[in-house]
Amino acid sequence: QVQLVESGGGSVQTGGSLRLSCAASEYSYSSYCMGWFRQAPGKEREGVAVIDSDGSPIYADSVKGRFTISKDNAKNTLYLQMNSLKSEDTAMYYCAADVVPCTVASRMVSDWGQGTQVTVSS
């Protein structure tokens, strides 16, 4: 079974930064669309950013200019650099593998990570 292992979540003040990582042993990141989704309490899971096999990113409007998705194919690791964090970014963040189609609106994901909590407070 594929395991996606996330790390990097935590608590930060408004305006701060965090970097999330997602490592997978079974996926070749160069071949699949990978992404980050998030879910706040009482809300539906939403796409934050995806990156296709060629490395082209797509972002949700709410995070454009603040978040950067990237990947290291050699390490099979996906990253999400989050800057200028806001309270509304507070959520559980999930790594997603094989997102089809490769958009932030997609709901077809082959594998999910266990989630890592991001809490932004003023």
mmCIF file of N, CA and C in Angstrom:
data_model
loop_
_atom_site.group_PDB
_atom_site.id
_atom_site.type_symbol
_atom_site.label_atom_id
_atom_site.label_comp_id
_atom_site.label_asym_id
_atom_site.label_seq_id
_atom_site.Cartn_x
_atom_site.Cartn_y
_atom_site.Cartn_z
ATOM 1 N N GLN A 1 0.844 -1.190 0.000
ATOM 2 C CA GLN A 1 0.000 0.000 0.000
ATOM 3 C C GLN A 1 0.881 1.241 0.000
ATOM 4 N N VAL A 2 0.485 2.212 -0.797
ATOM 5 C CA VAL A 2 1.244 3.452 -0.886
ATOM 6 C C VAL A 2 1.096 4.246 0.400
ATOM 7 N N GLN A 3 2.189 4.759 0.868
ATOM 8 C CA GLN A 3 2.154 5.628 2.041
ATOM 9 C C GLN A 3 2.662 7.004 1.657
ATOM 10 N N LEU A 4 1.854 7.989 1.985
ATOM 11 C CA LEU A 4 2.261 9.380 1.820
ATOM 12 C C LEU A 4 2.474 9.942 3.223
ATOM 13 N N VAL A 5 3.677 10.344 3.517
ATOM 14 C CA VAL A 5 4.018 10.792 4.862
ATOM 15 C C VAL A 5 4.263 12.292 4.846
ATOM 16 N N GLU A 6 3.390 13.009 5.537
ATOM 17 C CA GLU A 6 3.477 14.464 5.587
ATOM 18 C C GLU A 6 4.205 14.915 6.843
ATOM 19 N N SER A 7 4.792 16.084 6.749
ATOM 20 C CA SER A 7 5.422 16.700 7.904
ATOM 21 C C SER A 7 5.452 18.210 7.691
ATOM 22 N N GLY A 8 5.709 18.941 8.760
ATOM 23 C CA GLY A 8 5.894 20.379 8.652
ATOM 24 C C GLY A 8 4.770 21.244 9.166
ATOM 25 N N GLY A 9 3.661 20.653 9.555
ATOM 26 C CA GLY A 9 2.575 21.455 10.099
ATOM 27 C C GLY A 9 2.924 22.002 11.474
ATOM 28 N N GLY A 10 2.057 22.850 11.997
ATOM 29 C CA GLY A 10 2.278 23.408 13.313
ATOM 30 C C GLY A 10 1.465 24.666 13.520
ATOM 31 N N SER A 11 1.822 25.387 14.557
ATOM 32 C CA SER A 11 1.132 26.632 14.900
ATOM 33 C C SER A 11 2.032 27.810 14.587
ATOM 34 N N VAL A 12 1.437 28.843 14.017
ATOM 35 C CA VAL A 12 2.199 30.024 13.632
ATOM 36 C C VAL A 12 1.303 31.246 13.759
ATOM 37 N N GLN A 13 1.907 32.394 13.933
ATOM 38 C CA GLN A 13 1.130 33.632 14.018
ATOM 39 C C GLN A 13 0.815 34.156 12.613
ATOM 40 N N THR A 14 -0.199 34.979 12.553
ATOM 41 C CA THR A 14 -0.587 35.616 11.301
ATOM 42 C C THR A 14 0.625 36.296 10.671
ATOM 43 N N GLY A 15 0.796 36.050 9.379
ATOM 44 C CA GLY A 15 1.931 36.615 8.666
ATOM 45 C C GLY A 15 3.157 35.722 8.637
ATOM 46 N N GLY A 16 3.114 34.653 9.389
ATOM 47 C CA GLY A 16 4.242 33.749 9.448
ATOM 48 C C GLY A 16 4.295 32.773 8.285
ATOM 49 N N SER A 17 5.256 31.863 8.344
ATOM 50 C CA SER A 17 5.485 30.906 7.260
ATOM 51 C C SER A 17 5.638 29.491 7.797
ATOM 52 N N LEU A 18 5.264 28.536 6.968
ATOM 53 C CA LEU A 18 5.489 27.125 7.240
ATOM 54 C C LEU A 18 5.797 26.432 5.914
ATOM 55 N N ARG A 19 6.517 25.338 5.986
ATOM 56 C CA ARG A 19 6.732 24.511 4.804
ATOM 57 C C ARG A 19 6.308 23.086 5.097
ATOM 58 N N LEU A 20 5.392 22.595 4.292
ATOM 59 C CA LEU A 20 4.931 21.223 4.403
ATOM 60 C C LEU A 20 5.709 20.345 3.434
ATOM 61 N N SER A 21 5.928 19.094 3.846
ATOM 62 C CA SER A 21 6.597 18.116 2.985
ATOM 63 C C SER A 21 5.760 16.855 2.922
ATOM 64 N N CYS A 22 5.879 16.150 1.807
ATOM 65 C CA CYS A 22 5.160 14.891 1.631
ATOM 66 C C CYS A 22 6.074 13.928 0.891
ATOM 67 N N ALA A 23 6.408 12.833 1.550
ATOM 68 C CA ALA A 23 7.295 11.837 0.953
ATOM 69 C C ALA A 23 6.510 10.562 0.670
ATOM 70 N N ALA A 24 6.798 9.947 -0.491
ATOM 71 C CA ALA A 24 6.125 8.704 -0.859
ATOM 72 C C ALA A 24 7.136 7.736 -1.438
ATOM 73 N N SER A 25 7.053 6.504 -1.017
ATOM 74 C CA SER A 25 8.019 5.516 -1.498
ATOM 75 C C SER A 25 7.586 4.843 -2.785
ATOM 76 N N GLU A 26 6.280 4.847 -3.060
ATOM 77 C CA GLU A 26 5.772 4.076 -4.186
ATOM 78 C C GLU A 26 5.474 4.910 -5.421
ATOM 79 N N TYR A 27 5.435 6.212 -5.268
ATOM 80 C CA TYR A 27 5.072 7.056 -6.394
ATOM 81 C C TYR A 27 6.301 7.659 -7.040
ATOM 82 N N SER A 28 6.293 7.658 -8.354
ATOM 83 C CA SER A 28 7.279 8.414 -9.098
ATOM 84 C C SER A 28 6.676 9.784 -9.360
ATOM 85 N N TYR A 29 7.142 10.772 -8.630
ATOM 86 C CA TYR A 29 6.541 12.097 -8.700
ATOM 87 C C TYR A 29 6.664 12.710 -10.081
ATOM 88 N N SER A 30 7.592 12.205 -10.868
ATOM 89 C CA SER A 30 7.753 12.747 -12.216
ATOM 90 C C SER A 30 6.658 12.256 -13.157
ATOM 91 N N SER A 31 5.872 11.294 -12.727
ATOM 92 C CA SER A 31 4.872 10.703 -13.614
ATOM 93 C C SER A 31 3.439 11.073 -13.270
ATOM 94 N N TYR A 32 3.215 11.647 -12.100
ATOM 95 C CA TYR A 32 1.861 11.887 -11.635
ATOM 96 C C TYR A 32 1.635 13.342 -11.251
ATOM 97 N N CYS A 33 0.363 13.700 -11.293
ATOM 98 C CA CYS A 33 -0.043 14.991 -10.736
ATOM 99 C C CYS A 33 -0.158 14.826 -9.220
ATOM 100 N N MET A 34 0.502 15.686 -8.473
ATOM 101 C CA MET A 34 0.473 15.655 -7.019
ATOM 102 C C MET A 34 -0.148 16.951 -6.521
ATOM 103 N N GLY A 35 -0.671 16.919 -5.313
ATOM 104 C CA GLY A 35 -1.301 18.146 -4.840
ATOM 105 C C GLY A 35 -1.437 18.233 -3.333
ATOM 106 N N TRP A 36 -1.862 19.389 -2.916
ATOM 107 C CA TRP A 36 -2.190 19.652 -1.515
ATOM 108 C C TRP A 36 -3.645 20.109 -1.439
ATOM 109 N N PHE A 37 -4.372 19.505 -0.522
ATOM 110 C CA PHE A 37 -5.748 19.875 -0.227
ATOM 111 C C PHE A 37 -5.821 20.224 1.252
ATOM 112 N N ARG A 38 -6.886 20.902 1.645
ATOM 113 C CA ARG A 38 -7.056 21.219 3.055
ATOM 114 C C ARG A 38 -8.516 21.146 3.443
ATOM 115 N N GLN A 39 -8.731 20.917 4.729
ATOM 116 C CA GLN A 39 -10.096 20.851 5.241
ATOM 117 C C GLN A 39 -10.148 21.513 6.610
ATOM 118 N N ALA A 40 -10.958 22.556 6.698
ATOM 119 C CA ALA A 40 -11.176 23.239 7.968
ATOM 120 C C ALA A 40 -12.394 22.623 8.648
ATOM 121 N N PRO A 41 -12.493 22.754 9.971
ATOM 122 C CA PRO A 41 -13.645 22.185 10.685
ATOM 123 C C PRO A 41 -14.967 22.700 10.131
ATOM 124 N N GLY A 42 -15.858 21.785 9.828
ATOM 125 C CA GLY A 42 -17.172 22.165 9.326
ATOM 126 C C GLY A 42 -17.220 22.532 7.867
ATOM 127 N N LYS A 43 -16.096 22.403 7.178
ATOM 128 C CA LYS A 43 -16.050 22.756 5.763
ATOM 129 C C LYS A 43 -15.635 21.556 4.925
ATOM 130 N N GLU A 44 -15.925 21.656 3.633
ATOM 131 C CA GLU A 44 -15.513 20.594 2.721
ATOM 132 C C GLU A 44 -14.014 20.694 2.421
ATOM 133 N N ARG A 45 -13.458 19.549 2.037
ATOM 134 C CA ARG A 45 -12.062 19.552 1.630
ATOM 135 C C ARG A 45 -11.928 20.342 0.328
ATOM 136 N N GLU A 46 -10.899 21.167 0.244
ATOM 137 C CA GLU A 46 -10.704 21.979 -0.949
ATOM 138 C C GLU A 46 -9.273 21.882 -1.441
ATOM 139 N N GLY A 47 -9.131 22.035 -2.749
ATOM 140 C CA GLY A 47 -7.812 22.005 -3.339
ATOM 141 C C GLY A 47 -7.058 23.292 -3.066
ATOM 142 N N VAL A 48 -5.790 23.177 -2.730
ATOM 143 C CA VAL A 48 -4.937 24.339 -2.467
ATOM 144 C C VAL A 48 -4.004 24.569 -3.642
ATOM 145 N N ALA A 49 -3.300 23.520 -4.044
ATOM 146 C CA ALA A 49 -2.357 23.627 -5.158
ATOM 147 C C ALA A 49 -2.080 22.238 -5.701
ATOM 148 N N VAL A 50 -1.865 22.161 -7.005
ATOM 149 C CA VAL A 50 -1.447 20.914 -7.642
ATOM 150 C C VAL A 50 -0.266 21.207 -8.538
ATOM 151 N N ILE A 51 0.493 20.154 -8.842
ATOM 152 C CA ILE A 51 1.640 20.295 -9.733
ATOM 153 C C ILE A 51 1.665 19.077 -10.651
ATOM 154 N N ASP A 52 1.732 19.320 -11.941
ATOM 155 C CA ASP A 52 1.631 18.194 -12.867
ATOM 156 C C ASP A 52 2.998 17.530 -13.063
ATOM 157 N N SER A 53 3.004 16.503 -13.901
ATOM 158 C CA SER A 53 4.222 15.714 -14.082
ATOM 159 C C SER A 53 5.374 16.546 -14.646
ATOM 160 N N ASP A 54 5.038 17.613 -15.371
ATOM 161 C CA ASP A 54 6.069 18.483 -15.936
ATOM 162 C C ASP A 54 6.512 19.583 -14.979
ATOM 163 N N GLY A 55 5.851 19.653 -13.831
ATOM 164 C CA GLY A 55 6.226 20.659 -12.844
ATOM 165 C C GLY A 55 5.456 21.956 -12.916
ATOM 166 N N SER A 56 4.402 21.989 -13.719
ATOM 167 C CA SER A 56 3.589 23.201 -13.818
ATOM 168 C C SER A 56 2.586 23.254 -12.670
ATOM 169 N N PRO A 57 2.547 24.355 -11.929
ATOM 170 C CA PRO A 57 1.647 24.452 -10.775
ATOM 171 C C PRO A 57 0.325 25.147 -11.113
ATOM 172 N N ILE A 58 -0.671 24.810 -10.325
ATOM 173 C CA ILE A 58 -1.958 25.505 -10.371
ATOM 174 C C ILE A 58 -2.351 25.782 -8.927
ATOM 175 N N TYR A 59 -2.821 26.995 -8.658
ATOM 176 C CA TYR A 59 -3.155 27.385 -7.290
ATOM 177 C C TYR A 59 -4.614 27.795 -7.172
ATOM 178 N N ALA A 60 -5.153 27.579 -6.002
ATOM 179 C CA ALA A 60 -6.453 28.148 -5.691
ATOM 180 C C ALA A 60 -6.291 29.657 -5.574
ATOM 181 N N ASP A 61 -7.319 30.391 -5.939
ATOM 182 C CA ASP A 61 -7.237 31.852 -5.903
ATOM 183 C C ASP A 61 -6.885 32.361 -4.508
ATOM 184 N N SER A 62 -7.346 31.674 -3.490
ATOM 185 C CA SER A 62 -7.162 32.127 -2.110
ATOM 186 C C SER A 62 -5.709 32.080 -1.651
ATOM 187 N N VAL A 63 -4.859 31.343 -2.365
ATOM 188 C CA VAL A 63 -3.457 31.213 -1.918
ATOM 189 C C VAL A 63 -2.456 31.740 -2.943
ATOM 190 N N LYS A 64 -2.937 32.182 -4.089
ATOM 191 C CA LYS A 64 -2.032 32.701 -5.124
ATOM 192 C C LYS A 64 -1.188 33.831 -4.584
ATOM 193 N N GLY A 65 0.101 33.767 -4.869
ATOM 194 C CA GLY A 65 1.022 34.804 -4.426
ATOM 195 C C GLY A 65 1.549 34.588 -3.023
ATOM 196 N N ARG A 66 0.976 33.634 -2.298
ATOM 197 C CA ARG A 66 1.423 33.374 -0.929
ATOM 198 C C ARG A 66 2.010 31.969 -0.770
ATOM 199 N N PHE A 67 1.441 30.998 -1.487
ATOM 200 C CA PHE A 67 1.887 29.607 -1.388
ATOM 201 C C PHE A 67 2.640 29.207 -2.651
ATOM 202 N N THR A 68 3.605 28.309 -2.477
ATOM 203 C CA THR A 68 4.348 27.765 -3.615
ATOM 204 C C THR A 68 4.438 26.254 -3.483
ATOM 205 N N ILE A 69 3.979 25.556 -4.506
ATOM 206 C CA ILE A 69 4.093 24.102 -4.541
ATOM 207 C C ILE A 69 5.295 23.730 -5.389
ATOM 208 N N SER A 70 6.026 22.731 -4.932
ATOM 209 C CA SER A 70 7.190 22.267 -5.690
ATOM 210 C C SER A 70 7.417 20.797 -5.379
ATOM 211 N N LYS A 71 8.289 20.178 -6.146
ATOM 212 C CA LYS A 71 8.588 18.773 -5.900
ATOM 213 C C LYS A 71 10.029 18.491 -6.251
ATOM 214 N N ASP A 72 10.571 17.486 -5.582
ATOM 215 C CA ASP A 72 11.909 16.987 -5.875
ATOM 216 C C ASP A 72 11.735 15.554 -6.355
ATOM 217 N N ASN A 73 11.814 15.368 -7.659
ATOM 218 C CA ASN A 73 11.565 14.039 -8.216
ATOM 219 C C ASN A 73 12.579 13.008 -7.730
ATOM 220 N N ALA A 74 13.804 13.431 -7.547
ATOM 221 C CA ALA A 74 14.832 12.490 -7.103
ATOM 222 C C ALA A 74 14.554 11.978 -5.692
ATOM 223 N N LYS A 75 13.963 12.837 -4.873
ATOM 224 C CA LYS A 75 13.657 12.461 -3.493
ATOM 225 C C LYS A 75 12.219 11.999 -3.333
ATOM 226 N N ASN A 76 11.433 12.063 -4.422
ATOM 227 C CA ASN A 76 10.010 11.722 -4.325
ATOM 228 C C ASN A 76 9.343 12.481 -3.185
ATOM 229 N N THR A 77 9.595 13.768 -3.137
ATOM 230 C CA THR A 77 9.062 14.597 -2.074
ATOM 231 C C THR A 77 8.355 15.814 -2.665
ATOM 232 N N LEU A 78 7.195 16.077 -2.117
ATOM 233 C CA LEU A 78 6.370 17.213 -2.513
ATOM 234 C C LEU A 78 6.420 18.257 -1.408
ATOM 235 N N TYR A 79 6.440 19.526 -1.783
ATOM 236 C CA TYR A 79 6.523 20.598 -0.797
ATOM 237 C C TYR A 79 5.391 21.611 -0.998
ATOM 238 N N LEU A 80 5.067 22.291 0.084
ATOM 239 C CA LEU A 80 4.173 23.436 0.009
ATOM 240 C C LEU A 80 4.752 24.512 0.923
ATOM 241 N N GLN A 81 5.314 25.537 0.330
ATOM 242 C CA GLN A 81 5.814 26.681 1.078
ATOM 243 C C GLN A 81 4.670 27.663 1.269
ATOM 244 N N MET A 82 4.359 27.959 2.510
ATOM 245 C CA MET A 82 3.232 28.832 2.823
ATOM 246 C C MET A 82 3.748 30.082 3.514
ATOM 247 N N ASN A 83 3.572 31.225 2.876
ATOM 248 C CA ASN A 83 3.999 32.506 3.425
ATOM 249 C C ASN A 83 2.787 33.399 3.674
ATOM 250 N N SER A 84 2.994 34.431 4.448
ATOM 251 C CA SER A 84 1.919 35.399 4.746
ATOM 252 C C SER A 84 0.647 34.685 5.180
ATOM 253 N N LEU A 85 0.798 33.785 6.102
ATOM 254 C CA LEU A 85 -0.346 32.969 6.529
ATOM 255 C C LEU A 85 -1.411 33.804 7.209
ATOM 256 N N LYS A 86 -2.655 33.413 6.961
ATOM 257 C CA LYS A 86 -3.820 34.092 7.522
ATOM 258 C C LYS A 86 -4.587 33.101 8.394
ATOM 259 N N SER A 87 -5.442 33.624 9.242
ATOM 260 C CA SER A 87 -6.229 32.762 10.113
ATOM 261 C C SER A 87 -7.103 31.813 9.295
ATOM 262 N N GLU A 88 -7.566 32.272 8.139
ATOM 263 C CA GLU A 88 -8.415 31.423 7.300
ATOM 264 C C GLU A 88 -7.650 30.278 6.631
ATOM 265 N N ASP A 89 -6.324 30.257 6.775
ATOM 266 C CA ASP A 89 -5.536 29.126 6.281
ATOM 267 C C ASP A 89 -5.514 27.968 7.284
ATOM 268 N N THR A 90 -6.050 28.195 8.465
ATOM 269 C CA THR A 90 -6.094 27.147 9.485
ATOM 270 C C THR A 90 -6.916 25.968 8.991
ATOM 271 N N ALA A 91 -6.300 24.791 8.961
ATOM 272 C CA ALA A 91 -6.969 23.592 8.447
ATOM 273 C C ALA A 91 -6.044 22.395 8.600
ATOM 274 N N MET A 92 -6.594 21.216 8.337
ATOM 275 C CA MET A 92 -5.783 20.023 8.170
ATOM 276 C C MET A 92 -5.376 19.975 6.700
ATOM 277 N N TYR A 93 -4.103 19.837 6.457
ATOM 278 C CA TYR A 93 -3.591 19.816 5.091
ATOM 279 C C TYR A 93 -3.229 18.382 4.704
ATOM 280 N N TYR A 94 -3.680 17.991 3.516
ATOM 281 C CA TYR A 94 -3.480 16.632 3.038
ATOM 282 C C TYR A 94 -2.681 16.625 1.741
ATOM 283 N N CYS A 95 -1.739 15.723 1.676
ATOM 284 C CA CYS A 95 -1.017 15.456 0.444
ATOM 285 C C CYS A 95 -1.859 14.505 -0.400
ATOM 286 N N ALA A 96 -1.865 14.729 -1.702
ATOM 287 C CA ALA A 96 -2.674 13.908 -2.606
ATOM 288 C C ALA A 96 -1.818 13.439 -3.771
ATOM 289 N N ALA A 97 -1.989 12.177 -4.126
ATOM 290 C CA ALA A 97 -1.217 11.604 -5.225
ATOM 291 C C ALA A 97 -2.133 11.161 -6.354
ATOM 292 N N ASP A 98 -1.698 11.379 -7.573
ATOM 293 C CA ASP A 98 -2.452 10.997 -8.757
ATOM 294 C C ASP A 98 -3.799 11.708 -8.781
ATOM 295 N N VAL A 99 -3.743 13.019 -8.890
ATOM 296 C CA VAL A 99 -4.936 13.854 -8.942
ATOM 297 C C VAL A 99 -5.421 13.919 -10.390
ATOM 298 N N VAL A 100 -6.689 13.514 -10.611
ATOM 299 C CA VAL A 100 -7.226 13.463 -11.974
ATOM 300 C C VAL A 100 -8.592 14.148 -12.018
ATOM 301 N N PRO A 101 -8.758 15.149 -12.892
ATOM 302 C CA PRO A 101 -7.726 15.826 -13.686
ATOM 303 C C PRO A 101 -6.830 16.659 -12.787
ATOM 304 N N CYS A 102 -5.776 17.165 -13.312
ATOM 305 C CA CYS A 102 -4.791 17.887 -12.505
ATOM 306 C C CYS A 102 -5.215 19.340 -12.310
ATOM 307 N N THR A 103 -6.198 19.526 -11.456
ATOM 308 C CA THR A 103 -6.674 20.861 -11.121
ATOM 309 C C THR A 103 -7.005 20.897 -9.634
ATOM 310 N N VAL A 104 -7.114 22.093 -9.082
ATOM 311 C CA VAL A 104 -7.453 22.216 -7.661
ATOM 312 C C VAL A 104 -8.913 21.877 -7.402
ATOM 313 N N ALA A 105 -9.709 21.820 -8.467
ATOM 314 C CA ALA A 105 -11.117 21.470 -8.316
ATOM 315 C C ALA A 105 -11.346 19.966 -8.364
ATOM 316 N N SER A 106 -10.323 19.199 -8.679
ATOM 317 C CA SER A 106 -10.471 17.762 -8.825
ATOM 318 C C SER A 106 -10.826 17.089 -7.512
ATOM 319 N N ARG A 107 -11.616 16.026 -7.607
ATOM 320 C CA ARG A 107 -11.945 15.230 -6.422
ATOM 321 C C ARG A 107 -11.516 13.779 -6.598
ATOM 322 N N MET A 108 -10.897 13.464 -7.720
ATOM 323 C CA MET A 108 -10.435 12.098 -7.952
ATOM 324 C C MET A 108 -8.966 12.020 -7.590
ATOM 325 N N VAL A 109 -8.708 11.388 -6.457
ATOM 326 C CA VAL A 109 -7.352 11.247 -5.933
ATOM 327 C C VAL A 109 -7.121 9.781 -5.597
ATOM 328 N N SER A 110 -5.994 9.247 -6.040
ATOM 329 C CA SER A 110 -5.734 7.827 -5.783
ATOM 330 C C SER A 110 -5.301 7.552 -4.356
ATOM 331 N N ASP A 111 -4.499 8.428 -3.792
ATOM 332 C CA ASP A 111 -4.004 8.213 -2.432
ATOM 333 C C ASP A 111 -3.895 9.526 -1.669
ATOM 334 N N TRP A 112 -4.199 9.436 -0.395
ATOM 335 C CA TRP A 112 -4.133 10.591 0.508
ATOM 336 C C TRP A 112 -3.116 10.342 1.611
ATOM 337 N N GLY A 113 -2.495 11.415 2.055
ATOM 338 C CA GLY A 113 -1.701 11.344 3.258
ATOM 339 C C GLY A 113 -2.605 11.386 4.480
ATOM 340 N N GLN A 114 -1.996 11.271 5.644
ATOM 341 C CA GLN A 114 -2.779 11.225 6.882
ATOM 342 C C GLN A 114 -3.191 12.609 7.349
ATOM 343 N N GLY A 115 -2.576 13.632 6.792
ATOM 344 C CA GLY A 115 -2.907 15.007 7.146
ATOM 345 C C GLY A 115 -1.944 15.585 8.169
ATOM 346 N N THR A 116 -1.726 16.873 8.067
ATOM 347 C CA THR A 116 -0.918 17.596 9.043
ATOM 348 C C THR A 116 -1.621 18.906 9.361
ATOM 349 N N GLN A 117 -1.728 19.224 10.629
ATOM 350 C CA GLN A 117 -2.514 20.377 11.075
ATOM 351 C C GLN A 117 -1.703 21.665 10.958
ATOM 352 N N VAL A 118 -2.334 22.672 10.389
ATOM 353 C CA VAL A 118 -1.780 24.017 10.337
ATOM 354 C C VAL A 118 -2.738 24.941 11.064
ATOM 355 N N THR A 119 -2.229 25.635 12.075
ATOM 356 C CA THR A 119 -3.039 26.557 12.860
ATOM 357 C C THR A 119 -2.401 27.937 12.827
ATOM 358 N N VAL A 120 -3.169 28.927 12.382
ATOM 359 C CA VAL A 120 -2.671 30.296 12.284
ATOM 360 C C VAL A 120 -3.475 31.162 13.245
ATOM 361 N N SER A 121 -2.799 31.824 14.147
ATOM 362 C CA SER A 121 -3.482 32.633 15.138
ATOM 363 C C SER A 121 -2.906 34.037 15.159
ATOM 364 N N SER A 122 -3.735 34.964 15.607
ATOM 365 C CA SER A 122 -3.293 36.362 15.659
ATOM 366 C C SER A 122 -2.666 36.682 17.000
#
